[in-house]
mmCIF file of C-alpha atoms and ligand atoms in Angstrom:
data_model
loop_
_atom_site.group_PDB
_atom_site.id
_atom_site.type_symbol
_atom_site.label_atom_id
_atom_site.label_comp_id
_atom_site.label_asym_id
_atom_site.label_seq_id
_atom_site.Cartn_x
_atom_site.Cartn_y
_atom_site.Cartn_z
ATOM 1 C CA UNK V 1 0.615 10.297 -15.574
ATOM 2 C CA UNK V 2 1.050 9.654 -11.858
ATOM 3 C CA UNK V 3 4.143 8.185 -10.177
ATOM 4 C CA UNK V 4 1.826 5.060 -9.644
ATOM 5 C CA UNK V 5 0.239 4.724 -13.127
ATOM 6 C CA UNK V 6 4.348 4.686 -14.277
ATOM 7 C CA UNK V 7 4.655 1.555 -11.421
ATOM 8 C CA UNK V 8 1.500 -0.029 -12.838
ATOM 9 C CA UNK V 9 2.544 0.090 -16.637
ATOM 10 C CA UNK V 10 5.587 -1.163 -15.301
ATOM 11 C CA UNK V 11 7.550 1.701 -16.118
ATOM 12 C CA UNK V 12 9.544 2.049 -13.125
ATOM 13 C CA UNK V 13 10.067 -0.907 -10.809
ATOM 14 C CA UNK V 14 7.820 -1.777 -7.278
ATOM 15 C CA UNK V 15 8.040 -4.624 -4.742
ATOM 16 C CA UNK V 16 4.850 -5.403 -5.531
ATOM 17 C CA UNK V 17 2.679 -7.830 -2.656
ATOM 18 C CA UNK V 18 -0.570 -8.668 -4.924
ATOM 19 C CA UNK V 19 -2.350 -7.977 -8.230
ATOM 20 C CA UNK V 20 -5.566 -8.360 -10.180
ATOM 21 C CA UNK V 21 -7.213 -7.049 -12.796
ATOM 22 C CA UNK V 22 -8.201 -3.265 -10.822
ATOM 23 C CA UNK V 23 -5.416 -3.440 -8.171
ATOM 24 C CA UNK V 24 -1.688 -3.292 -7.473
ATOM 25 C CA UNK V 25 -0.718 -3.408 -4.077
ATOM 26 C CA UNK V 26 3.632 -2.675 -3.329
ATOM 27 C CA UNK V 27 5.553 -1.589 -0.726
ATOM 28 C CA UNK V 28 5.819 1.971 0.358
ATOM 29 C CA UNK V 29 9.343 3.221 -0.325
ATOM 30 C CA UNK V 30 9.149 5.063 2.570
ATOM 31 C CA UNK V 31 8.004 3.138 4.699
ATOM 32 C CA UNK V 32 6.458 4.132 8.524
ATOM 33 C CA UNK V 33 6.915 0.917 9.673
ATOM 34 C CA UNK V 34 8.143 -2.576 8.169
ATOM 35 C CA UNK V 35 5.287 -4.243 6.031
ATOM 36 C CA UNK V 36 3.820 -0.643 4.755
ATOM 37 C CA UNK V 37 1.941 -1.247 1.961
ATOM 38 C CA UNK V 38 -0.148 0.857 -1.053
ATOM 39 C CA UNK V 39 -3.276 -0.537 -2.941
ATOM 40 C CA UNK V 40 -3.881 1.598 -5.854
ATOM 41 C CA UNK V 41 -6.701 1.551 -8.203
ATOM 42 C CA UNK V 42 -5.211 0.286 -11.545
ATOM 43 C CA UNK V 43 -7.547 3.415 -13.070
ATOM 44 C CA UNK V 44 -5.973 6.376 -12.304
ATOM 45 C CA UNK V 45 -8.440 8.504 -10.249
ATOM 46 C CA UNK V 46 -7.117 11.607 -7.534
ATOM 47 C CA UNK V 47 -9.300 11.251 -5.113
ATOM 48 C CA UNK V 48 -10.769 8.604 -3.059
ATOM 49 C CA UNK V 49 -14.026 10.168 -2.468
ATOM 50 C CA UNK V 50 -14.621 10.705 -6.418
ATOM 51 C CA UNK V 51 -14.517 6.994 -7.135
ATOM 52 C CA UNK V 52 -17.680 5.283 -7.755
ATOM 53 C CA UNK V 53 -19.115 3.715 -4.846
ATOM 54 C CA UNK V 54 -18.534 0.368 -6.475
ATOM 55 C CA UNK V 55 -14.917 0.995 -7.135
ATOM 56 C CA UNK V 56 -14.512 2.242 -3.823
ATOM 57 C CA UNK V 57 -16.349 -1.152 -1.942
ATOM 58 C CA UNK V 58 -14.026 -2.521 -4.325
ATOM 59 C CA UNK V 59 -10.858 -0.773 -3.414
ATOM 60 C CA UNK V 60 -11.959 -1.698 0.182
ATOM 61 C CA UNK V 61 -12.480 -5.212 -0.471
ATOM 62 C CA UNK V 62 -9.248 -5.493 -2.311
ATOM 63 C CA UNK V 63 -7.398 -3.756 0.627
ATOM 64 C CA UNK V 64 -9.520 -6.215 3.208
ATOM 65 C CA UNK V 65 -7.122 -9.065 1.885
ATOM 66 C CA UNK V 66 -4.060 -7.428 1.794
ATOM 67 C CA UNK V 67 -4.332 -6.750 4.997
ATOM 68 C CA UNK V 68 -5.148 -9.771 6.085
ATOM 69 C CA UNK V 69 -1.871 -10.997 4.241
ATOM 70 C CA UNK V 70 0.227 -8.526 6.439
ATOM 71 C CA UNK V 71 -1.008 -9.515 9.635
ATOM 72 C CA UNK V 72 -0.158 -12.922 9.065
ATOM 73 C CA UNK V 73 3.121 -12.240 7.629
ATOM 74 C CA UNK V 74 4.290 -9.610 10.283
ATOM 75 C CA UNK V 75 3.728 -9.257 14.204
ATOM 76 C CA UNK V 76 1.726 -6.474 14.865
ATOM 77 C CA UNK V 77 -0.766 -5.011 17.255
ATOM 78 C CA UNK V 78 -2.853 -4.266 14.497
ATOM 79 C CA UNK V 79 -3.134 -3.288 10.332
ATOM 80 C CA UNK V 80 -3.884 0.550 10.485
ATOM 81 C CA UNK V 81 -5.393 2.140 7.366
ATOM 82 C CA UNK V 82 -5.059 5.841 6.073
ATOM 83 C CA UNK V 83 -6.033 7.631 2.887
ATOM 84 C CA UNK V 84 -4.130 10.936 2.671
ATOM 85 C CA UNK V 85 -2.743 11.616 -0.878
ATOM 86 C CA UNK V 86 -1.171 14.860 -0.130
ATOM 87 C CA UNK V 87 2.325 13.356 -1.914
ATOM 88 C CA UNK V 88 0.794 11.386 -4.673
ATOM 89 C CA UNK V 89 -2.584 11.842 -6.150
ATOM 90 C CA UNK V 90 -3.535 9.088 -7.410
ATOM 91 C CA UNK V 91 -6.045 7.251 -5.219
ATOM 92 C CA UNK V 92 -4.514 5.096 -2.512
ATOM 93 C CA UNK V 93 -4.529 3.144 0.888
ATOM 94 C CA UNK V 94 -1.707 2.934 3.176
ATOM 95 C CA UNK V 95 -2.057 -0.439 5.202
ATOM 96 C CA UNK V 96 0.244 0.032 8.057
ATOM 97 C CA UNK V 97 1.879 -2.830 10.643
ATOM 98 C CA UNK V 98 0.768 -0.665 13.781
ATOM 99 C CA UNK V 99 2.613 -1.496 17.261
ATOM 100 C CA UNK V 100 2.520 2.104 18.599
ATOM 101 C CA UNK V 101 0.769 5.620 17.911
ATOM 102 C CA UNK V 102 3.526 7.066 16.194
ATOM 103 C CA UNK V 103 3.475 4.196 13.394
ATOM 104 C CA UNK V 104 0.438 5.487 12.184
ATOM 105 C CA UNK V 105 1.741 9.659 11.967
ATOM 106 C CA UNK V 106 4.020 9.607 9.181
ATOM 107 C CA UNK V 107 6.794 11.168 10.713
ATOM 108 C CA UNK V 108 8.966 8.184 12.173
ATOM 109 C CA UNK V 109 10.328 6.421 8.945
ATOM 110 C CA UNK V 110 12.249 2.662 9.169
ATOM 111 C CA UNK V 111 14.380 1.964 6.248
ATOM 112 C CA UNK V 112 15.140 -1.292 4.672
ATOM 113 C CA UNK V 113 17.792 -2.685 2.291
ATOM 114 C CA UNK V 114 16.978 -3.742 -1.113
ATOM 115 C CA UNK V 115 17.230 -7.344 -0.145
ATOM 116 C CA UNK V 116 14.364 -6.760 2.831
ATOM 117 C CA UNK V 117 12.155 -4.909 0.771
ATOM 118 C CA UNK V 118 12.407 -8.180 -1.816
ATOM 119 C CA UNK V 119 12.350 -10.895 0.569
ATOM 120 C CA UNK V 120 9.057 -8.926 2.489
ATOM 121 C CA UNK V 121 7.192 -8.208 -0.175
ATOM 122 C CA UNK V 122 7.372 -12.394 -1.171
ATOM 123 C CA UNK V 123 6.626 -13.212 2.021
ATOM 124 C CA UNK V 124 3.463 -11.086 2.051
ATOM 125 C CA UNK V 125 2.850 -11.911 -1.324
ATOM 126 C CA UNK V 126 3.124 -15.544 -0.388
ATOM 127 C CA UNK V 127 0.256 -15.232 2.409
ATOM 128 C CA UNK V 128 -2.076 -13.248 -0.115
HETATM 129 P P1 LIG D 1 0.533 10.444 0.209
HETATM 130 O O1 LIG D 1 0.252 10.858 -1.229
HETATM 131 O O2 LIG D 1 0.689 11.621 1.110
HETATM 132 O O3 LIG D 1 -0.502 9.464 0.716
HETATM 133 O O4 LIG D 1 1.928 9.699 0.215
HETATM 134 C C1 LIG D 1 2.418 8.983 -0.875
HETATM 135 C C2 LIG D 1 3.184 7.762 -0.396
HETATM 136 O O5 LIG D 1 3.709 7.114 -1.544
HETATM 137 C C3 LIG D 1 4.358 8.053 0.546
HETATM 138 O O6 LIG D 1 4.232 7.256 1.720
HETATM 139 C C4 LIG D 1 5.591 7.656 -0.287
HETATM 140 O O7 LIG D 1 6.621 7.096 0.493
HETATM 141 C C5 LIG D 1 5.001 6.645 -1.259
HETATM 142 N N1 LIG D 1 5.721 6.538 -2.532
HETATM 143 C C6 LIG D 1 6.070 7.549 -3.364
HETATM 144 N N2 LIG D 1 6.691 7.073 -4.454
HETATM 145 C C7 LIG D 1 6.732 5.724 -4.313
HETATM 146 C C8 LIG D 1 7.259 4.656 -5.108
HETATM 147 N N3 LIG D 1 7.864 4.875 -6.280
HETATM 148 N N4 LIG D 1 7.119 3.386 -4.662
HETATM 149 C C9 LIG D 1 6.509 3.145 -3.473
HETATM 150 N N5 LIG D 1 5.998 4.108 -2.689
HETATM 151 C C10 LIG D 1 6.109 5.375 -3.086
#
């Protein structure tokens, strides 16, 4: 059972952004930059490029609105979008506040308190 499936059952906690009945979208714990978020497929799946092509569009489509939700939550240049999976693998997108190059390489990490992770993931989840 993958780290995610565990945040899904509600196992272990996640400041989660937005739900439905395939998708769970929370904020990475690690994040790259403020507003980094994760939509997973509820069905646990390792790869993105097994998924069905409907569950894919799907994924997509899902991950179409959450972005949208971040950009109007948090200033940005742009919502950048990766699929890596290297860490976790169980199928999912990063959605990523971008304002410069290195935002979107995984290297430069921000960290938050509790209290910001809480209070950003409402707001998000607020503009969803
Ligand atoms: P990757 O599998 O390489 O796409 O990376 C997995 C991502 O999941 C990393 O950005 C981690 O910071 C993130 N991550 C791992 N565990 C958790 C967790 N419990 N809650 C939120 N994000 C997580």
């Amino acid at each position: 059972m993958s780290i995610f499936t565990k945040i899904i059952t509600g196992e272990i906690p996640s400041y989660k952004v937005a739900e439905n009945a395939d998708f769970i979208a929370f904020l990475d714990i690690n994040p790259n930059a403020k507003g980094h978020t994760l939509v997973v497929p509820k069905k646990e799946e390792n790869k993105i490029f097994d998924l069905s092509k409907e569950a894919y569009t799907s994924l997509m489509d899902f991950s179409y609105q959450v972005a949208k939700a971040i950009e109007k939550t948090l200033p940005c240049k742009r919502v950048g979008m990766s699929v890596i999976g290297l860490e976790v693998p169980h199928v999912h997108v990063h959605l990523i506040p971008l304002n410069a190059m290195e935002d979107i390489q995984f290297m430069k990490k921000v960290t938050l308190s509790k209290d910001e992770f809480v209070d950003l993931a409402e707001e998000i989840s607020k503009n969803f």
